[in-house]
PDB file of C-alpha atoms in Angstrom:
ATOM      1  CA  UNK A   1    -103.204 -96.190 -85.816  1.00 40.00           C
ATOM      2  CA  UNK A   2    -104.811 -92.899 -86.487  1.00 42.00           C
ATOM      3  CA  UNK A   3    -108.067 -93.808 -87.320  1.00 39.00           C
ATOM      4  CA  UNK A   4    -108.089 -96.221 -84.023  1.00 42.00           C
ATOM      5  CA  UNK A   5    -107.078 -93.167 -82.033  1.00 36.00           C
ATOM      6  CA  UNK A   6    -109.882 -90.873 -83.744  1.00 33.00           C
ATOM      7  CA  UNK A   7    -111.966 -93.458 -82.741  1.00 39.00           C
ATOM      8  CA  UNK A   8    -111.246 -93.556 -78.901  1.00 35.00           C
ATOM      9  CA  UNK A   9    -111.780 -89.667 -78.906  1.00 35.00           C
ATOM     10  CA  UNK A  10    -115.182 -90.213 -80.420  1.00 35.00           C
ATOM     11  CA  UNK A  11    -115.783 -92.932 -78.125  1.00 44.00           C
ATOM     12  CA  UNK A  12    -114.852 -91.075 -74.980  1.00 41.00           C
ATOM     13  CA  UNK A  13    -116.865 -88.021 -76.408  1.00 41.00           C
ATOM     14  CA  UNK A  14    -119.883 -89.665 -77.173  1.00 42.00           C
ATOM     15  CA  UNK A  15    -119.574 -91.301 -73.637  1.00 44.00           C
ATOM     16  CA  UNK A  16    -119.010 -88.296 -72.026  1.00 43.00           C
ATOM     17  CA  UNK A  17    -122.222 -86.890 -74.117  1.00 45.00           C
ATOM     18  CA  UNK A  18    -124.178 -90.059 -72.536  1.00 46.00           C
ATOM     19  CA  UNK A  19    -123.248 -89.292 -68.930  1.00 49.00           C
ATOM     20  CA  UNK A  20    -124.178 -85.730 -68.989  1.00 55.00           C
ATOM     21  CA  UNK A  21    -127.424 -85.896 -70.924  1.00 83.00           C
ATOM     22  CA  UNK A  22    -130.639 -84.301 -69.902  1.00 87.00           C
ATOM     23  CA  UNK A  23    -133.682 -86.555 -70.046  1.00 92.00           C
ATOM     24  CA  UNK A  24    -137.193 -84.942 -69.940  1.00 94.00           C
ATOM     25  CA  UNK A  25    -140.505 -86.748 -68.969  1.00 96.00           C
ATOM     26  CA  UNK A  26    -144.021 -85.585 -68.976  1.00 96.00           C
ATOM     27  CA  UNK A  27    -145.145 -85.985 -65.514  1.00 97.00           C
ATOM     28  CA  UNK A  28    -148.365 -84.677 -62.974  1.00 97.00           C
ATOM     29  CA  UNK A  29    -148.791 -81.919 -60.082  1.00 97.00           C
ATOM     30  CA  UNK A  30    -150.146 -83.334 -56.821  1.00 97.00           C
ATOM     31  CA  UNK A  31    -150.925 -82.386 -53.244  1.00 97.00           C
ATOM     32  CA  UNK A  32    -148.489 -84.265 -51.139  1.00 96.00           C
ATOM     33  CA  UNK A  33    -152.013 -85.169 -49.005  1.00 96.00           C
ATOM     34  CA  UNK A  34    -155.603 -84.867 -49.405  1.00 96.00           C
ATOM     35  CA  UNK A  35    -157.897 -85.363 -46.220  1.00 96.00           C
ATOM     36  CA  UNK A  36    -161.777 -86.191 -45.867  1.00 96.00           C
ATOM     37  CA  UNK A  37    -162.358 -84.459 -42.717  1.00 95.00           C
ATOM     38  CA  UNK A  38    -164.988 -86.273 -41.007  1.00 94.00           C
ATOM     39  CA  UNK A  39    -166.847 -85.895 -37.315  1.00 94.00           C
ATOM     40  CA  UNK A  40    -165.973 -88.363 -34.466  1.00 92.00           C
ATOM     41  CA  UNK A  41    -169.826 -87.514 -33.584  1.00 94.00           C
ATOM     42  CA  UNK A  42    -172.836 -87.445 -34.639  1.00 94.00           C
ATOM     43  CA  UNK A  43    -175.993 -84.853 -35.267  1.00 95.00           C
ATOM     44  CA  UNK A  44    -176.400 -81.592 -36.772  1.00 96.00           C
ATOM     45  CA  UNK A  45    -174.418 -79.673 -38.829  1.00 97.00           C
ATOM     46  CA  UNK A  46    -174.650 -75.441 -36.774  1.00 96.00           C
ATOM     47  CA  UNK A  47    -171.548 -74.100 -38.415  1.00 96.00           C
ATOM     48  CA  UNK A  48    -169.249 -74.123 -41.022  1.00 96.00           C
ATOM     49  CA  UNK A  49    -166.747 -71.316 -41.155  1.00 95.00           C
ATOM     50  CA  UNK A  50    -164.778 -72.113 -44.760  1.00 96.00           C
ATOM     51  CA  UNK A  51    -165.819 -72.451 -47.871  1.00 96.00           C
ATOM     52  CA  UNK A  52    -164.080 -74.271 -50.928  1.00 95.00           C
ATOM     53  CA  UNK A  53    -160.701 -72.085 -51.799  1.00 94.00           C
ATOM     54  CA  UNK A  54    -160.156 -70.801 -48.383  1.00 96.00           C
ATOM     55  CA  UNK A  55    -157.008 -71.109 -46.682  1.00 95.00           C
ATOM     56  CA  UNK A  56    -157.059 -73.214 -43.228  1.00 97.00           C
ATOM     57  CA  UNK A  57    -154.490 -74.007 -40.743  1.00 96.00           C
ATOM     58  CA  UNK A  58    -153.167 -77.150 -38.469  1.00 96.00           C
ATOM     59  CA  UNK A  59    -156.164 -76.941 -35.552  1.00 95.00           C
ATOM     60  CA  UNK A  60    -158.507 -74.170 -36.651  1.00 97.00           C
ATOM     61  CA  UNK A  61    -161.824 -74.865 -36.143  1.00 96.00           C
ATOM     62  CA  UNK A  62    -164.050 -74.908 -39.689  1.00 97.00           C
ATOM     63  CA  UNK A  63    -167.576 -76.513 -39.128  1.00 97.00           C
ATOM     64  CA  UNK A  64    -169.207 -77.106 -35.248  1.00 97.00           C
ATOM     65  CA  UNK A  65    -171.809 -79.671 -34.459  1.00 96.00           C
ATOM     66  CA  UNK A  66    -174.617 -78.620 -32.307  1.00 96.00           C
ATOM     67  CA  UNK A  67    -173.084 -78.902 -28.869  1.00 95.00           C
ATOM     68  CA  UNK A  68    -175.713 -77.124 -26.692  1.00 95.00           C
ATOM     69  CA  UNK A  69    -175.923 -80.247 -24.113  1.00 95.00           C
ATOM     70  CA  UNK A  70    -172.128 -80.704 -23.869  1.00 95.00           C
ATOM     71  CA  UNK A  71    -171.827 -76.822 -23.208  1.00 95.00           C
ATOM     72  CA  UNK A  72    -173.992 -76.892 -20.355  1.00 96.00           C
ATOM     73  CA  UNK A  73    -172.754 -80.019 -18.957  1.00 95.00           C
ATOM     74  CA  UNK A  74    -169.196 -78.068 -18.916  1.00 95.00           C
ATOM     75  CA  UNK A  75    -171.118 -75.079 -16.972  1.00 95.00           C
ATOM     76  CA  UNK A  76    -172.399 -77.540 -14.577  1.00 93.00           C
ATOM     77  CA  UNK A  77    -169.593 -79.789 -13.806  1.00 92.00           C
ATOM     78  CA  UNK A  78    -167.136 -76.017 -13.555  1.00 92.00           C
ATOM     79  CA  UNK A  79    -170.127 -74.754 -10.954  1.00 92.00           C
ATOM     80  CA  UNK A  80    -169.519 -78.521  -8.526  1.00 89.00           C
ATOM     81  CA  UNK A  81    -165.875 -78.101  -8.902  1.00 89.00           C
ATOM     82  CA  UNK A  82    -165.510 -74.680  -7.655  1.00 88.00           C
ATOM     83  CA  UNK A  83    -168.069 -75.304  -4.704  1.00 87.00           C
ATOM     84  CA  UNK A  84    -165.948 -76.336  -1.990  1.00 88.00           C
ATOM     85  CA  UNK A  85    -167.842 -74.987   1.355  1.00 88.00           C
ATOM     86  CA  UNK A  86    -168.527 -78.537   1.993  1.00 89.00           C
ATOM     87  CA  UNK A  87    -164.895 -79.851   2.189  1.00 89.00           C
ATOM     88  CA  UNK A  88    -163.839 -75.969   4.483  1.00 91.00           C
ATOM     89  CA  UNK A  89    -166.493 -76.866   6.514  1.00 91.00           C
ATOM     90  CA  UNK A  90    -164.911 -80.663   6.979  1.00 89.00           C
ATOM     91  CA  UNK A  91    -161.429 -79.332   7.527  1.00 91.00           C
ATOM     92  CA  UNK A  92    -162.941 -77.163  10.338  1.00 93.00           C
ATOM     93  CA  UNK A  93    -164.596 -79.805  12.375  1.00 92.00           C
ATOM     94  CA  UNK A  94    -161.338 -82.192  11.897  1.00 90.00           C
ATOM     95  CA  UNK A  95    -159.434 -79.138  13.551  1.00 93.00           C
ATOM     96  CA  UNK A  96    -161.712 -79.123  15.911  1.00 93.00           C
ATOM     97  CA  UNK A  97    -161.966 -82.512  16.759  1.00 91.00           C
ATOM     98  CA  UNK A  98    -158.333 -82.792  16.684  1.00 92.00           C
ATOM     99  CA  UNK A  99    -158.345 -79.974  19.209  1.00 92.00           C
ATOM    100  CA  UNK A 100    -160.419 -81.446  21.478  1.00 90.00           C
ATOM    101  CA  UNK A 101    -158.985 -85.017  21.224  1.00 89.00           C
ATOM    102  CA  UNK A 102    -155.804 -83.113  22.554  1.00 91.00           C
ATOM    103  CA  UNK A 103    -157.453 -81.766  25.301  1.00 91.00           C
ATOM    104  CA  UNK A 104    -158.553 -85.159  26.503  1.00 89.00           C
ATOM    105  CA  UNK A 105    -155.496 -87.149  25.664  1.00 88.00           C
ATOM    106  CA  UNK A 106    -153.846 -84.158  28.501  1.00 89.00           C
ATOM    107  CA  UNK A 107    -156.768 -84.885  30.851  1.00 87.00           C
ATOM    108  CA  UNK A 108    -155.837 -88.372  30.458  1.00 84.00           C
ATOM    109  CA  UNK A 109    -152.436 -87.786  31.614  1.00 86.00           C
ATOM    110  CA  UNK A 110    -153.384 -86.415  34.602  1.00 88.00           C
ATOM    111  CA  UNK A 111    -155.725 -88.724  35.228  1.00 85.00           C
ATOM    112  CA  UNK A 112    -158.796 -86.171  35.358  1.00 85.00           C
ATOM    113  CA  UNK A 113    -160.824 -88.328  32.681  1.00 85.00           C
ATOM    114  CA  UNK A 114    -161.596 -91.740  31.535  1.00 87.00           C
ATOM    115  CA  UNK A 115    -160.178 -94.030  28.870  1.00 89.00           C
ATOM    116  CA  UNK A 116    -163.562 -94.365  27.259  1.00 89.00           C
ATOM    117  CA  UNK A 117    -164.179 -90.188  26.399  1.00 88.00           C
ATOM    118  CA  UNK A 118    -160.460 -90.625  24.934  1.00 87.00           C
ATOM    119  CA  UNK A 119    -161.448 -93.689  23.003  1.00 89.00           C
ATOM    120  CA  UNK A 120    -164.706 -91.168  22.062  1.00 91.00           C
ATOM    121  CA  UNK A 121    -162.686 -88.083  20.956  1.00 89.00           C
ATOM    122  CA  UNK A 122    -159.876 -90.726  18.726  1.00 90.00           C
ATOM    123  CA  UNK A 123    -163.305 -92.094  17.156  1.00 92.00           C
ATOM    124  CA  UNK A 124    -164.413 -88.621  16.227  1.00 91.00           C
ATOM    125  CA  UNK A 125    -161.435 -87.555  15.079  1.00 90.00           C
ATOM    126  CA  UNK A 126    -161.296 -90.723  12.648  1.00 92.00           C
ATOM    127  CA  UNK A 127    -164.593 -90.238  11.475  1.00 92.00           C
ATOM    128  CA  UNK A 128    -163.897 -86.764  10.491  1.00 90.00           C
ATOM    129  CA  UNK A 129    -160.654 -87.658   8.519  1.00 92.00           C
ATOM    130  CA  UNK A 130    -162.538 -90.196   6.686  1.00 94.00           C
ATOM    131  CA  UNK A 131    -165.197 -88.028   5.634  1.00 92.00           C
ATOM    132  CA  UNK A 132    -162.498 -85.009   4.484  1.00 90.00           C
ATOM    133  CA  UNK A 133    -160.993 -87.998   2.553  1.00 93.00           C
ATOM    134  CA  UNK A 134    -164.110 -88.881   0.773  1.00 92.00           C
ATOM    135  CA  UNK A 135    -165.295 -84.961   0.034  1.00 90.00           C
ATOM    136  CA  UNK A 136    -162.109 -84.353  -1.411  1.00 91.00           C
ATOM    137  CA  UNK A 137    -162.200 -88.004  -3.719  1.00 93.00           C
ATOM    138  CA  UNK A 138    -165.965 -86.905  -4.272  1.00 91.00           C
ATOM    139  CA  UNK A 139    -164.012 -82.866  -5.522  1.00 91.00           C
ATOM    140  CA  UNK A 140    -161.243 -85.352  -7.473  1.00 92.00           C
ATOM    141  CA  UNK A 141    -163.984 -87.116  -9.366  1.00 93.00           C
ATOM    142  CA  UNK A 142    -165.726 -84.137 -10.094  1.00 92.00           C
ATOM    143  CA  UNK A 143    -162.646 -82.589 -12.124  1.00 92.00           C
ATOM    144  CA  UNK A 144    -162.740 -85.673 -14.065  1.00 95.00           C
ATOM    145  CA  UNK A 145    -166.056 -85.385 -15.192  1.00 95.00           C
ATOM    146  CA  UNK A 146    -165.103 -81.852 -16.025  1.00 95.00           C
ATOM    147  CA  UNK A 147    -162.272 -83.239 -18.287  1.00 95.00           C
ATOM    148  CA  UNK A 148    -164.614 -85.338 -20.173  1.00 96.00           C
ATOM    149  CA  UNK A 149    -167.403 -82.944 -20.477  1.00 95.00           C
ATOM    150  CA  UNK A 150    -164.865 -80.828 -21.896  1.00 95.00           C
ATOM    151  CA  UNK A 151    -163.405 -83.485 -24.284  1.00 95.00           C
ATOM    152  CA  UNK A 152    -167.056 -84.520 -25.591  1.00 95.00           C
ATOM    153  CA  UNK A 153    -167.358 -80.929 -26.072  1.00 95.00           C
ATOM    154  CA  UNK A 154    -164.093 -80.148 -28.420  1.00 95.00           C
ATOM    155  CA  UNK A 155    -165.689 -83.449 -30.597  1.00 94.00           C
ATOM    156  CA  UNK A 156    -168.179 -80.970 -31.668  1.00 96.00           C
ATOM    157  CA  UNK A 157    -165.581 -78.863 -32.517  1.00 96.00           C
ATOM    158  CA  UNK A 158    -164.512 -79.953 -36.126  1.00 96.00           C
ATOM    159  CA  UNK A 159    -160.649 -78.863 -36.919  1.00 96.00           C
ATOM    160  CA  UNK A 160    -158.442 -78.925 -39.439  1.00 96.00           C
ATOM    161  CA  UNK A 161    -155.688 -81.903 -39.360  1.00 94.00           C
ATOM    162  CA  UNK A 162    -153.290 -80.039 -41.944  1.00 95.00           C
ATOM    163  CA  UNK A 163    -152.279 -76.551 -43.238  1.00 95.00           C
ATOM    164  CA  UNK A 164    -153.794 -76.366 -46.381  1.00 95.00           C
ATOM    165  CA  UNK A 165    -156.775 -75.583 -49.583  1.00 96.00           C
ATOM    166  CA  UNK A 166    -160.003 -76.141 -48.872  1.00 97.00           C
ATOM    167  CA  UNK A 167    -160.934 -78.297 -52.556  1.00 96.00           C
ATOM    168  CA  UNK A 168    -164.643 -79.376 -51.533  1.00 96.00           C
ATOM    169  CA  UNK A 169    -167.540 -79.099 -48.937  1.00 96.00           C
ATOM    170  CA  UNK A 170    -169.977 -81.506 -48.690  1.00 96.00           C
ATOM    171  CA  UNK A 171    -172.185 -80.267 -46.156  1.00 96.00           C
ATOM    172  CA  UNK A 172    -173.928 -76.972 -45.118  1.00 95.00           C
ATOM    173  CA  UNK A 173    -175.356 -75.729 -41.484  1.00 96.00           C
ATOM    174  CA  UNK A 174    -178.344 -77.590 -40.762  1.00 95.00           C
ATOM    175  CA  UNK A 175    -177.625 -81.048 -42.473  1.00 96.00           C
ATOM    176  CA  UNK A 176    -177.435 -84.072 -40.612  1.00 95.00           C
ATOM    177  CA  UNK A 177    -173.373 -85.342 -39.705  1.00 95.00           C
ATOM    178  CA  UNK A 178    -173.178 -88.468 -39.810  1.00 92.00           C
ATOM    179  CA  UNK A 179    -169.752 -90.927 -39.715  1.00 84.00           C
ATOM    180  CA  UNK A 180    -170.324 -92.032 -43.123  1.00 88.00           C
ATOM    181  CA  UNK A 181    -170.129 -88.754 -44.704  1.00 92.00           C
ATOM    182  CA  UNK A 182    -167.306 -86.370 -44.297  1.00 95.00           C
ATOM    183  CA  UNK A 183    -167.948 -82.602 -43.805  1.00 96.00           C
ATOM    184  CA  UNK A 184    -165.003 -80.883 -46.610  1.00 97.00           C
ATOM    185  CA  UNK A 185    -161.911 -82.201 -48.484  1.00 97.00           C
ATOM    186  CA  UNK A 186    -158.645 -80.041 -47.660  1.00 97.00           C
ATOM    187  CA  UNK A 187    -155.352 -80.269 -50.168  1.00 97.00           C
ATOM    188  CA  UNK A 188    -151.669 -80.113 -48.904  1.00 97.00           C
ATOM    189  CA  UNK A 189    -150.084 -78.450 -51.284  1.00 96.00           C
ATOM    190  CA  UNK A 190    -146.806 -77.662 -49.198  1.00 95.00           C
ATOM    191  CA  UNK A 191    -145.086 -79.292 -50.538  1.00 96.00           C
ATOM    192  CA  UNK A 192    -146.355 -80.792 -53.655  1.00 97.00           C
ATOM    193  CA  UNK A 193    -145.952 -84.311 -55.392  1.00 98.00           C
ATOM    194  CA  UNK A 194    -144.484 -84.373 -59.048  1.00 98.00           C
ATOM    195  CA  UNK A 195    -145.713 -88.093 -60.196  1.00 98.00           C
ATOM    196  CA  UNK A 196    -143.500 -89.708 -63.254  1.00 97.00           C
ATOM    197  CA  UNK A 197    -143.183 -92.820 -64.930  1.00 97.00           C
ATOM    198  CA  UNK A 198    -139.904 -93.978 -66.258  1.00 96.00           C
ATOM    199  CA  UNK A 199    -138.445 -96.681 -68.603  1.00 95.00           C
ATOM    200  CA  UNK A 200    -137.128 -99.862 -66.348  1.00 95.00           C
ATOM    201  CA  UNK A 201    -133.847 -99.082 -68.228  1.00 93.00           C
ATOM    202  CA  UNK A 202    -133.781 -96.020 -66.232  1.00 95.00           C
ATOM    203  CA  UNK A 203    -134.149 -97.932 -62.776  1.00 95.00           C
ATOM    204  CA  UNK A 204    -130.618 -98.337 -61.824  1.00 94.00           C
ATOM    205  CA  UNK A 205    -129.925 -94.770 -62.576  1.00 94.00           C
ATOM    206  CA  UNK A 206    -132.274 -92.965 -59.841  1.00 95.00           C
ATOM    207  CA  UNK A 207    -131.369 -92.539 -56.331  1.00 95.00           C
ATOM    208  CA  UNK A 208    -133.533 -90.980 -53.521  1.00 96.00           C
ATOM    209  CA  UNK A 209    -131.826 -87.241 -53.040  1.00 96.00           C
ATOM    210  CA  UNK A 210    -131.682 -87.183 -57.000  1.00 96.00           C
ATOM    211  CA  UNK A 211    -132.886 -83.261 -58.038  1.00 96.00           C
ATOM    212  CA  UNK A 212    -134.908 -82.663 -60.793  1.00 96.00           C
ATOM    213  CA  UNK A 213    -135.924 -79.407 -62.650  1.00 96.00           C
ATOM    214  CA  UNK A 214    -139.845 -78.826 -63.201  1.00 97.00           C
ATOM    215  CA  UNK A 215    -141.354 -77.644 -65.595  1.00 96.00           C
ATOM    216  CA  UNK A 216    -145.014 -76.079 -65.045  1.00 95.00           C
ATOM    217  CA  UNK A 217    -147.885 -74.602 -67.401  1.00 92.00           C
ATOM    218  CA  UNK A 218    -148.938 -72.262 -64.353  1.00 91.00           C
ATOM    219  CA  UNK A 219    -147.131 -70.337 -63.554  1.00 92.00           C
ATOM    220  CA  UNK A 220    -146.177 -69.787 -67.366  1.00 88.00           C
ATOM    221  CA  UNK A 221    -142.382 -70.845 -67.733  1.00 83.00           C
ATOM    222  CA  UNK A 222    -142.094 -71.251 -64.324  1.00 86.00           C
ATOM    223  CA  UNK A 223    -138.928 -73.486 -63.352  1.00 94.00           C
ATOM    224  CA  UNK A 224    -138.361 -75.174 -59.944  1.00 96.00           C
ATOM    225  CA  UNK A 225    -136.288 -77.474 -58.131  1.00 96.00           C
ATOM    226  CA  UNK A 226    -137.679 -80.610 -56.736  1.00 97.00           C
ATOM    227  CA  UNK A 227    -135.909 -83.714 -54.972  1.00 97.00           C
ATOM    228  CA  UNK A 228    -136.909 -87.465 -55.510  1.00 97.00           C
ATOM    229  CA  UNK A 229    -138.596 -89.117 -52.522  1.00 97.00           C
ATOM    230  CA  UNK A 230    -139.857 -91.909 -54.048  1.00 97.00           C
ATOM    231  CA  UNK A 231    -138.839 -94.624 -56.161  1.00 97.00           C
ATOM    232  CA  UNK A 232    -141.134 -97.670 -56.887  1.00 96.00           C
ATOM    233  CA  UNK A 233    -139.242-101.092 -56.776  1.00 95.00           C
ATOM    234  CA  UNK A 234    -142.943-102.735 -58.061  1.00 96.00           C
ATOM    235  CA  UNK A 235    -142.832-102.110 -62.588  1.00 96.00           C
ATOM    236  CA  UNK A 236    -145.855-102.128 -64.305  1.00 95.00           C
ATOM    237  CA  UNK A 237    -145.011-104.965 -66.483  1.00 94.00           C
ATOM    238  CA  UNK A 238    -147.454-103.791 -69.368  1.00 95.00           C
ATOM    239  CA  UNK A 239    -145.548-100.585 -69.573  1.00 94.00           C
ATOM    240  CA  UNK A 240    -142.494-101.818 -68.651  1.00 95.00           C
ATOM    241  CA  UNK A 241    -142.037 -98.750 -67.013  1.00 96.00           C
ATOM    242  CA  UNK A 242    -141.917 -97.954 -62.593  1.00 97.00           C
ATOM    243  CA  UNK A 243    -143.261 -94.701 -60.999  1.00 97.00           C
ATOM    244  CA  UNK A 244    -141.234 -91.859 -59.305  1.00 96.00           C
ATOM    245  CA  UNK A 245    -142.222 -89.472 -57.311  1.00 98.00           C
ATOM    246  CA  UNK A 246    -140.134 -85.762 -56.521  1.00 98.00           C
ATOM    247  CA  UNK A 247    -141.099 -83.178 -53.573  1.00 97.00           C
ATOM    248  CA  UNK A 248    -141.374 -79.959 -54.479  1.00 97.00           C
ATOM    249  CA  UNK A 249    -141.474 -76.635 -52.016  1.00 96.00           C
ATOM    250  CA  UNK A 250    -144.455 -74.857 -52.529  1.00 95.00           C
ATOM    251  CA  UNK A 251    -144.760 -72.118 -49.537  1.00 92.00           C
ATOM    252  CA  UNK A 252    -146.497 -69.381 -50.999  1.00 89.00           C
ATOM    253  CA  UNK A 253    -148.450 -71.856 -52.051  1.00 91.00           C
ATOM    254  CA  UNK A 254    -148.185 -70.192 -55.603  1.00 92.00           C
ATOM    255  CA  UNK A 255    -148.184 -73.596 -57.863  1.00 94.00           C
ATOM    256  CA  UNK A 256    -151.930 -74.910 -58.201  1.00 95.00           C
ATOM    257  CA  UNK A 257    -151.670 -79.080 -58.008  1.00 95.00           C
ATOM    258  CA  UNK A 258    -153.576 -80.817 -60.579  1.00 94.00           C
ATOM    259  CA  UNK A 259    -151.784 -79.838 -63.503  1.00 96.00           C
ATOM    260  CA  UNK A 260    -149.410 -80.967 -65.997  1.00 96.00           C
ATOM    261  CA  UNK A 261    -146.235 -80.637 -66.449  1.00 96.00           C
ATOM    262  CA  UNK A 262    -142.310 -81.591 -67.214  1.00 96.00           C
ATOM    263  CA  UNK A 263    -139.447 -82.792 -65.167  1.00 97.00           C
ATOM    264  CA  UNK A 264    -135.955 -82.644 -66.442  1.00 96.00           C
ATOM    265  CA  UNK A 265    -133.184 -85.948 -65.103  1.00 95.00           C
ATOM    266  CA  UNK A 266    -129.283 -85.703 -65.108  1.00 93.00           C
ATOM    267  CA  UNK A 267    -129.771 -89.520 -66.926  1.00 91.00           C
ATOM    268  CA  UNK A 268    -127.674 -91.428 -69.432  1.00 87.00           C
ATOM    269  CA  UNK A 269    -129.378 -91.925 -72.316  1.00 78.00           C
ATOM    270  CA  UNK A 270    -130.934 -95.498 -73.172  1.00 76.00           C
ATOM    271  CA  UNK A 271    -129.387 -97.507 -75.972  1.00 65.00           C
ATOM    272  CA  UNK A 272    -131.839 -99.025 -77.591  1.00 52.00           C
ATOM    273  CA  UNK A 273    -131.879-102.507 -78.736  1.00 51.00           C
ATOM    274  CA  UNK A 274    -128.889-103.071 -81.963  1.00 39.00           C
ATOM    275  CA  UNK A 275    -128.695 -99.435 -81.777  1.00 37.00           C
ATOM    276  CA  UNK A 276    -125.546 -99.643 -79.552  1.00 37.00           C
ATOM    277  CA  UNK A 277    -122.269 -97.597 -80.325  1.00 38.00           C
ATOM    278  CA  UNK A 278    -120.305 -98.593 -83.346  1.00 37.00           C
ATOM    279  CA  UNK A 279    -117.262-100.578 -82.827  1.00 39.00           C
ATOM    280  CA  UNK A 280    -113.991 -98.919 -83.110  1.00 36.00           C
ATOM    281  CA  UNK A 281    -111.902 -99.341 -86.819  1.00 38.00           C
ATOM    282  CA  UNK A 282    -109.027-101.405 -86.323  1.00 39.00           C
TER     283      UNK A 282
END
């Protein structure tokens, strides 16, 4: 009886062991995105305002495209949209003619002029209208040009999709753009991807939400919290293992990506095959 209850203490402790165990895996430091940036456009390189290292931000501008044409074409189509003497002058014969029309239609009433100069001074009146209406479509028109002189302007105007490093650039001022070729390659690195394989035999064991403690070679020592966002439900049959990926917080933007490092799992440990706990003495 004793050694059966000794032996339901060790079994509970060892179990209890199990269920609170630490696991550690090796795993990698990645940028949660890395982006070609490319031109929508074509031609030649002018300007590039970063260099490989510098910081950049969601929609600042880092290279231009020669954009000379488009420029002017803004200048021009701003100049016919602010030129309006041609519709004040139209909206001062239609007062006019509505004036005079007026005038007639009282003749009229009194009988001191004919139905045809009436007829004449409705006529003119129409015609007028319809020519304000077609300056003023002619104005409408014009605006829209200016809205895509202005939009095949800012395509010359290469931004920044992301807040992030700037890891390569391909191209100087002067070389030729083309849509093949993209211009730099900027890192996310807020927040970062921790990468890890695991054992199938962990599989049932993770949850998205799970938190995990990395471990990094730079900053020496340094310790962080990340959370899993990923778990793969494809295994890599020839190492019978399936990848996981955390999120980690990186605002100051302190932890470089590309390195390696270790992530610590609230897991029960894996009983390998025959290895299994003892069975209690009877």
């Amino acid at each position: 009886m004793t050694m059966r209850f000794l032996g339901l203490v060790l079994g509970a402790s060892l179990s209890a062991s199990a269920a609170s165990a630490v696991e550690t895996f090796d795993c990698v430091i990645e940028p949660s995105r890395i982006v070609q940036l490319a031109s929508p456009v074509i031609g030649i390189l002018t300007e590039v305002n970063v260099d490989r290292g510098d910081e950049v931000l969601a929609g600042q501008t880092v290279a231009r495209i020669e954009d000379r044409l488009e420029r002017a074409n803004v200048e021009l189509q701003e100049m016919r949209v602010a030129m309006d003497a041609q519709i004040r002058a139209q909206k001062a014969r239609l007062a006019l003619s509505q004036e005079r029309m007026e005038r007639v239609r009282q003749l009229l009433d009194r009988g001191a002029t004919t139905r045809d100069a009436f007829d004449e001074a409705t006529a003119e009146l129409d015609v007028n209208l319809a020519e304000l209406e077609r300056l003023e479509m002619e104005q409408r028109l014009t605006g829209q040009e200016l809205i895509l002189a202005k939009a095949s302007l800012e395509l010359r105007q290469i931004q920044s999709s992301l807040d992030g490093i700037v890891v390569e650039r391909v191209l100087s001022p002067g070389e030729y753009v083309s849509q093949d070729v993209h211009i730099m390659k900027i890192a996310d690195i807020d927040p970062l991807n921790i990468e890890v394989y695991l054992p199938v035999g962990y599989f049932p064991q993770i949850a998205l939400g799970d938190v995990g403690t990395v471990q990094t070679l730079q900053p020496k020592g340094g310790a962080f919290e990340a959370t899993v966002t990923v778990v793969d439900r494809l295994f890599d049959a020839a190492s019978n293992s399936f990848g996981l990926r955390l999120s980690l917080d990186n605002p100051d933007r302190k932890i470089p990506a590309g390195q390696r490092c270790t992530v610590s799992l609230n897991l029960e440990a894996l009983e390998l095959p025959g290895q299994g706990l003892l069975p209690l003495p009877q």
